[in-house]
Every structure is written in structure tokens, then in C-alpha cells.
Amino acid sequence: MTESILTIAVPKGTLLKPSLGLLGQLGLPVEGIDSESRSMIFTYDDCPGVRYIMCRPTDVPVYVEHGAADLGFVGKDTIVEQGMDVYELVDLKYGYCRFVVAVPEAWQGFKLKDLNYKRVATKFPAIASHFFREKGLSVEIIKLHGNIELAPLMGLADVIVDISSTGRSLRENHLSELCSIMDISCRLISNRVSYRTKHQRIQPLVDQIQTIIRGENEHAD
């Protein structure tokens, strides 16, 4: 990390637009940042003290933990799944969804305890394993990288653990939510060393963000 520059990792995908909107509210430049751009590093002549790096969402905590970025925007799901050693500074209150356990619609009346010794497909094996261990259940975790809903349809797994926002994808694939594991949203994270060495630059941004979030919540009420 360059001491005079604050490096911020922003994620490609659905979290990019609201993250850039928040940075703009902080008075920071965000012009030209686009997930379709071939550029991966964005700097501004009129704001030389800040630069952005564009990352895959799952890579943001890696860049932050290892000090290639001072701050980063990332979903709580990624933080928990990866277990990276970073500071979680602010719940940004957007990108909301939930981790759920979903079962075939035909399994009406099933309870969580009935999943003992079942096969569970998920993109989040650490979160799924921890959840079922806490519940005293023994399951076989099958890690997939996409199309989790396909696994029960094809007999690869009995149930799934996945992210759900509206439940539409579950219903379209004849699955129903059995229980919720945790709520997730986008978080601002910091490298531990950066938070100490650049505290005078980072903390004012955190304070501004918290003020913005409080104002939005009061307006919503």
C-alpha cells in the first residue's frame, strides 16, 4: 500500500452501482468507473489521494486482507464464507438478501432435524457446514459454482443452501424455503494495518457513511 494513497476495492456486479453512489455522496470522484471497462485501476488528477481497483466480489476481501487495498465493498456472505482477517467497519444497508436452506416442494412437513445425513448442494460450504454442525446434524456438503437449484432436480443433492432475495428462483425450480440461516448485506471493510496507519483518512469517511445511513433510515421511517 502506498502511504499517501487510499486504495478502495470496488466489486463488479450488482453491488457496484450502489457502492459508487455512496462514494459520490462522500464527495469522491467516481466518473468512468464501469464494470465493462478494460481498466482495472481508476485514478483522478483532481483527487490524487484516492484510487480504485475493480475486483470480482469474492476477491475484494483478499486484496484488503493482504494490503493491496485499504478499504473494500463486499457482501457479508463473502466475509463469512472466506473468514478473512479484516475489519468490518459499516453495514451499508444495501444488497440485502438471506442465506436459506431450501428443500423440494414435495417435502411438505419436513423439519430441519429431518435433514440429518442428507446431501446439501451449495456455493458456500463453510457457511453451510458451520450451520449444520451447530444444529447437531451430519450432512454431506457438495460444493457447486452455479445453478444450485439444479442439484435437487437432477438427484445430485437433497437440499440446497443458497442466497435468496425474493424467493422467485426457488419457486421457479420447485423449491421452498425450510429455514433462514442469516441476513446479509454489503459491508465496508478495512485492512487492519491501514485502519491504524491511515485512521485520520478512513475514520472521517466511516463517520460520513454512518451519517448518510442514519439520514436515509430516518427518511424511510
Coordinates of C-alpha atoms in Angstrom, one line a residue:
M1 CA 0.0 0.0 0.0
T2 CA 1.2 3.5 -0.9
E3 CA 1.0 5.5 2.3
S4 CA -0.2 8.7 0.6
I5 CA -2.9 7.0 -1.4
L6 CA -6.1 5.5 -0.2
T7 CA -6.9 2.4 -2.3
I8 CA -10.5 1.3 -2.4
A9 CA -11.6 -2.0 -3.9
V10 CA -15.0 -1.9 -5.6
P11 CA -16.9 -5.0 -6.7
K12 CA -18.1 -5.9 -10.1
G13 CA -21.8 -6.9 -10.4
T14 CA -24.9 -5.8 -8.5
L15 CA -23.1 -4.1 -5.6
L16 CA -21.1 -1.7 -7.9
K17 CA -23.8 0.9 -8.7
P18 CA -24.9 1.5 -5.0
S19 CA -21.3 1.5 -3.9
L20 CA -20.3 4.1 -6.5
G21 CA -23.4 6.1 -5.4
L22 CA -22.3 6.1 -1.8
L23 CA -18.7 7.2 -2.8
G24 CA -20.3 10.0 -4.8
Q25 CA -22.2 11.1 -1.7
L26 CA -18.9 11.2 0.1
G27 CA -17.7 13.7 -2.4
L28 CA -15.2 11.3 -4.0
P29 CA -14.9 11.1 -7.8
V30 CA -16.4 8.1 -9.5
E31 CA -16.6 9.1 -13.1
G32 CA -15.7 6.5 -15.7
I33 CA -15.8 3.5 -13.3
D34 CA -17.6 0.8 -15.2
S35 CA -17.5 -3.0 -14.8
E36 CA -17.3 -3.3 -18.6
S37 CA -14.2 -1.1 -18.8
R38 CA -10.9 -2.8 -19.6
S39 CA -9.3 -0.7 -17.0
M40 CA -9.0 -2.2 -13.5
I41 CA -7.3 0.7 -11.8
F42 CA -9.0 4.2 -11.7
T43 CA -7.2 7.3 -10.7
Y44 CA -8.1 11.1 -10.9
D45 CA -5.8 14.0 -11.4
D46 CA -8.1 16.2 -9.3
C47 CA -8.1 13.7 -6.5
P48 CA -4.6 12.2 -6.4
G49 CA -5.0 10.8 -2.8
V50 CA -7.6 8.2 -3.9
R51 CA -7.6 5.3 -6.4
Y52 CA -10.0 2.4 -7.0
I53 CA -9.4 -1.1 -8.1
M54 CA -12.1 -3.2 -9.8
C55 CA -12.4 -6.7 -8.5
R56 CA -14.6 -9.8 -8.6
P57 CA -16.7 -9.6 -5.4
T58 CA -15.0 -12.7 -4.0
D59 CA -11.6 -11.2 -4.5
V60 CA -12.3 -7.9 -2.6
P61 CA -11.5 -9.4 0.9
V62 CA -8.3 -10.9 -0.4
Y63 CA -7.0 -7.6 -1.7
V64 CA -8.0 -5.9 1.5
E65 CA -6.6 -8.6 3.9
H66 CA -3.2 -8.7 2.1
G67 CA -2.9 -4.9 1.9
A68 CA -3.3 -4.3 -1.8
A69 CA -6.4 -2.2 -0.9
D70 CA -7.1 -0.2 2.2
L71 CA -10.9 -0.4 2.0
G72 CA -13.4 -2.6 0.2
F73 CA -17.1 -3.0 -0.5
V74 CA -18.2 -6.6 -0.1
G75 CA -21.2 -8.7 0.8
K76 CA -21.4 -10.2 4.3
D77 CA -21.8 -13.6 2.7
T78 CA -18.3 -13.4 1.2
I79 CA -16.8 -12.2 4.5
V80 CA -18.3 -15.1 6.5
E81 CA -17.5 -17.7 3.9
Q82 CA -13.9 -16.7 3.4
G83 CA -13.1 -15.9 7.0
M84 CA -10.6 -13.2 6.0
D85 CA -8.8 -11.2 8.7
V86 CA -10.2 -7.7 8.0
Y87 CA -12.1 -5.1 10.0
E88 CA -15.8 -4.9 9.2
L89 CA -16.5 -1.1 9.6
V90 CA -20.0 -0.4 8.5
D91 CA -23.2 -2.3 7.5
L92 CA -24.1 -0.3 4.4
K93 CA -27.7 -1.5 4.3
Y94 CA -27.9 -2.3 0.6
G95 CA -27.5 -5.6 -1.3
Y96 CA -29.9 -7.2 1.2
C97 CA -30.7 -10.9 0.9
R98 CA -30.7 -14.0 3.0
F99 CA -29.0 -17.4 3.3
V100 CA -31.6 -20.1 3.3
V101 CA -32.0 -23.8 3.4
A102 CA -34.4 -24.9 0.7
V103 CA -36.0 -28.3 0.0
P104 CA -38.1 -29.7 -2.8
E105 CA -41.7 -28.5 -2.6
A106 CA -42.8 -32.2 -2.3
W107 CA -41.1 -32.3 1.2
Q108 CA -44.0 -30.5 2.9
G109 CA -43.9 -31.0 6.6
F110 CA -40.2 -31.7 6.8
K111 CA -38.3 -30.3 9.8
L112 CA -34.7 -29.2 10.0
K113 CA -33.9 -32.3 12.0
D114 CA -35.1 -34.5 9.1
L115 CA -32.1 -33.3 7.1
N116 CA -29.7 -35.5 9.0
Y117 CA -27.5 -37.5 6.6
K118 CA -28.8 -35.7 3.6
R119 CA -26.7 -34.2 0.8
V120 CA -26.5 -30.4 0.6
A121 CA -25.5 -28.5 -2.5
T122 CA -24.1 -25.0 -2.0
K123 CA -21.6 -22.4 -3.3
F124 CA -20.9 -21.6 0.4
P125 CA -19.5 -24.8 2.0
A126 CA -18.0 -23.1 5.1
I127 CA -21.3 -21.4 6.0
A128 CA -23.4 -24.5 5.3
S129 CA -21.1 -26.8 7.3
H130 CA -21.0 -24.5 10.3
F131 CA -24.8 -24.1 10.3
F132 CA -25.5 -27.8 10.3
R133 CA -22.8 -28.6 12.8
E134 CA -24.3 -26.0 15.2
K135 CA -27.7 -27.8 14.7
G136 CA -26.1 -31.1 15.5
L137 CA -26.8 -32.5 12.1
S138 CA -24.5 -34.6 9.9
V139 CA -24.8 -33.8 6.2
E140 CA -22.7 -34.3 3.1
I141 CA -21.7 -30.9 1.6
I142 CA -21.4 -30.8 -2.2
K143 CA -19.8 -27.6 -3.5
L144 CA -21.0 -26.2 -6.8
H145 CA -20.2 -22.9 -8.5
G146 CA -23.5 -22.1 -10.1
N147 CA -27.1 -23.3 -10.8
I148 CA -27.5 -24.6 -7.2
E149 CA -31.2 -25.1 -7.8
L150 CA -30.4 -27.8 -10.4
A151 CA -28.9 -30.2 -7.9
P152 CA -32.1 -31.5 -6.3
L153 CA -33.8 -31.6 -9.7
M154 CA -31.1 -33.9 -11.0
G155 CA -30.7 -36.0 -7.8
L156 CA -27.2 -34.7 -7.1
A157 CA -28.3 -33.3 -3.7
D158 CA -31.4 -33.5 -1.5
V159 CA -31.5 -29.8 -0.4
I160 CA -29.6 -26.6 -1.0
V161 CA -28.1 -23.7 0.9
D162 CA -28.1 -20.6 -1.2
I163 CA -28.7 -16.8 -1.2
S164 CA -32.3 -15.7 -1.8
S165 CA -33.8 -12.2 -2.1
T166 CA -37.3 -12.6 -3.4
G167 CA -37.6 -16.4 -3.4
R168 CA -38.6 -16.3 -7.1
S169 CA -35.7 -18.6 -8.3
L170 CA -36.6 -21.2 -5.6
R171 CA -40.2 -21.2 -6.7
E172 CA -39.4 -21.5 -10.3
N173 CA -37.3 -24.6 -9.6
H174 CA -40.0 -26.2 -7.3
L175 CA -38.1 -25.5 -4.1
S176 CA -39.3 -23.9 -0.9
E177 CA -37.5 -22.3 2.0
L178 CA -37.2 -24.5 5.0
C179 CA -35.4 -22.0 7.3
S180 CA -33.2 -18.9 7.2
I181 CA -29.6 -19.0 8.2
M182 CA -28.7 -15.4 8.3
D183 CA -29.4 -12.0 6.8
I184 CA -26.7 -10.4 4.6
S185 CA -25.9 -7.0 3.1
C186 CA -23.0 -5.1 1.7
R187 CA -20.3 -4.1 4.2
L188 CA -17.3 -1.7 4.2
I189 CA -14.2 -3.5 5.3
S190 CA -10.7 -2.3 6.0
N191 CA -7.2 -3.7 6.1
R192 CA -6.2 -3.9 9.8
V193 CA -2.8 -2.1 9.3
S194 CA -4.4 0.6 7.1
Y195 CA -7.0 1.3 9.7
R196 CA -4.3 2.2 12.2
T197 CA -1.8 4.0 9.8
K198 CA -4.5 5.8 7.8
H199 CA -7.0 6.3 10.6
Q200 CA -7.2 10.0 10.0
R201 CA -8.3 9.4 6.5
I202 CA -10.5 6.4 7.0
Q203 CA -12.5 7.3 10.1
P204 CA -13.9 10.6 8.7
L205 CA -15.3 8.5 5.7
V206 CA -16.8 6.0 8.1
D207 CA -18.4 8.8 10.1
Q208 CA -19.8 10.3 6.9
I209 CA -21.2 7.0 5.8
Q210 CA -22.9 6.4 9.1
T211 CA -24.4 9.8 9.0
I212 CA -25.7 9.1 5.5
I213 CA -27.2 5.8 6.5
R214 CA -28.9 7.3 9.6
G215 CA -30.4 10.0 7.4
E216 CA -31.7 7.5 4.9
N217 CA -33.2 5.4 7.7
E218 CA -34.9 8.4 9.3
H219 CA -36.3 9.5 5.9
A220 CA -37.6 5.9 5.3
D221 CA -39.3 6.0 8.7

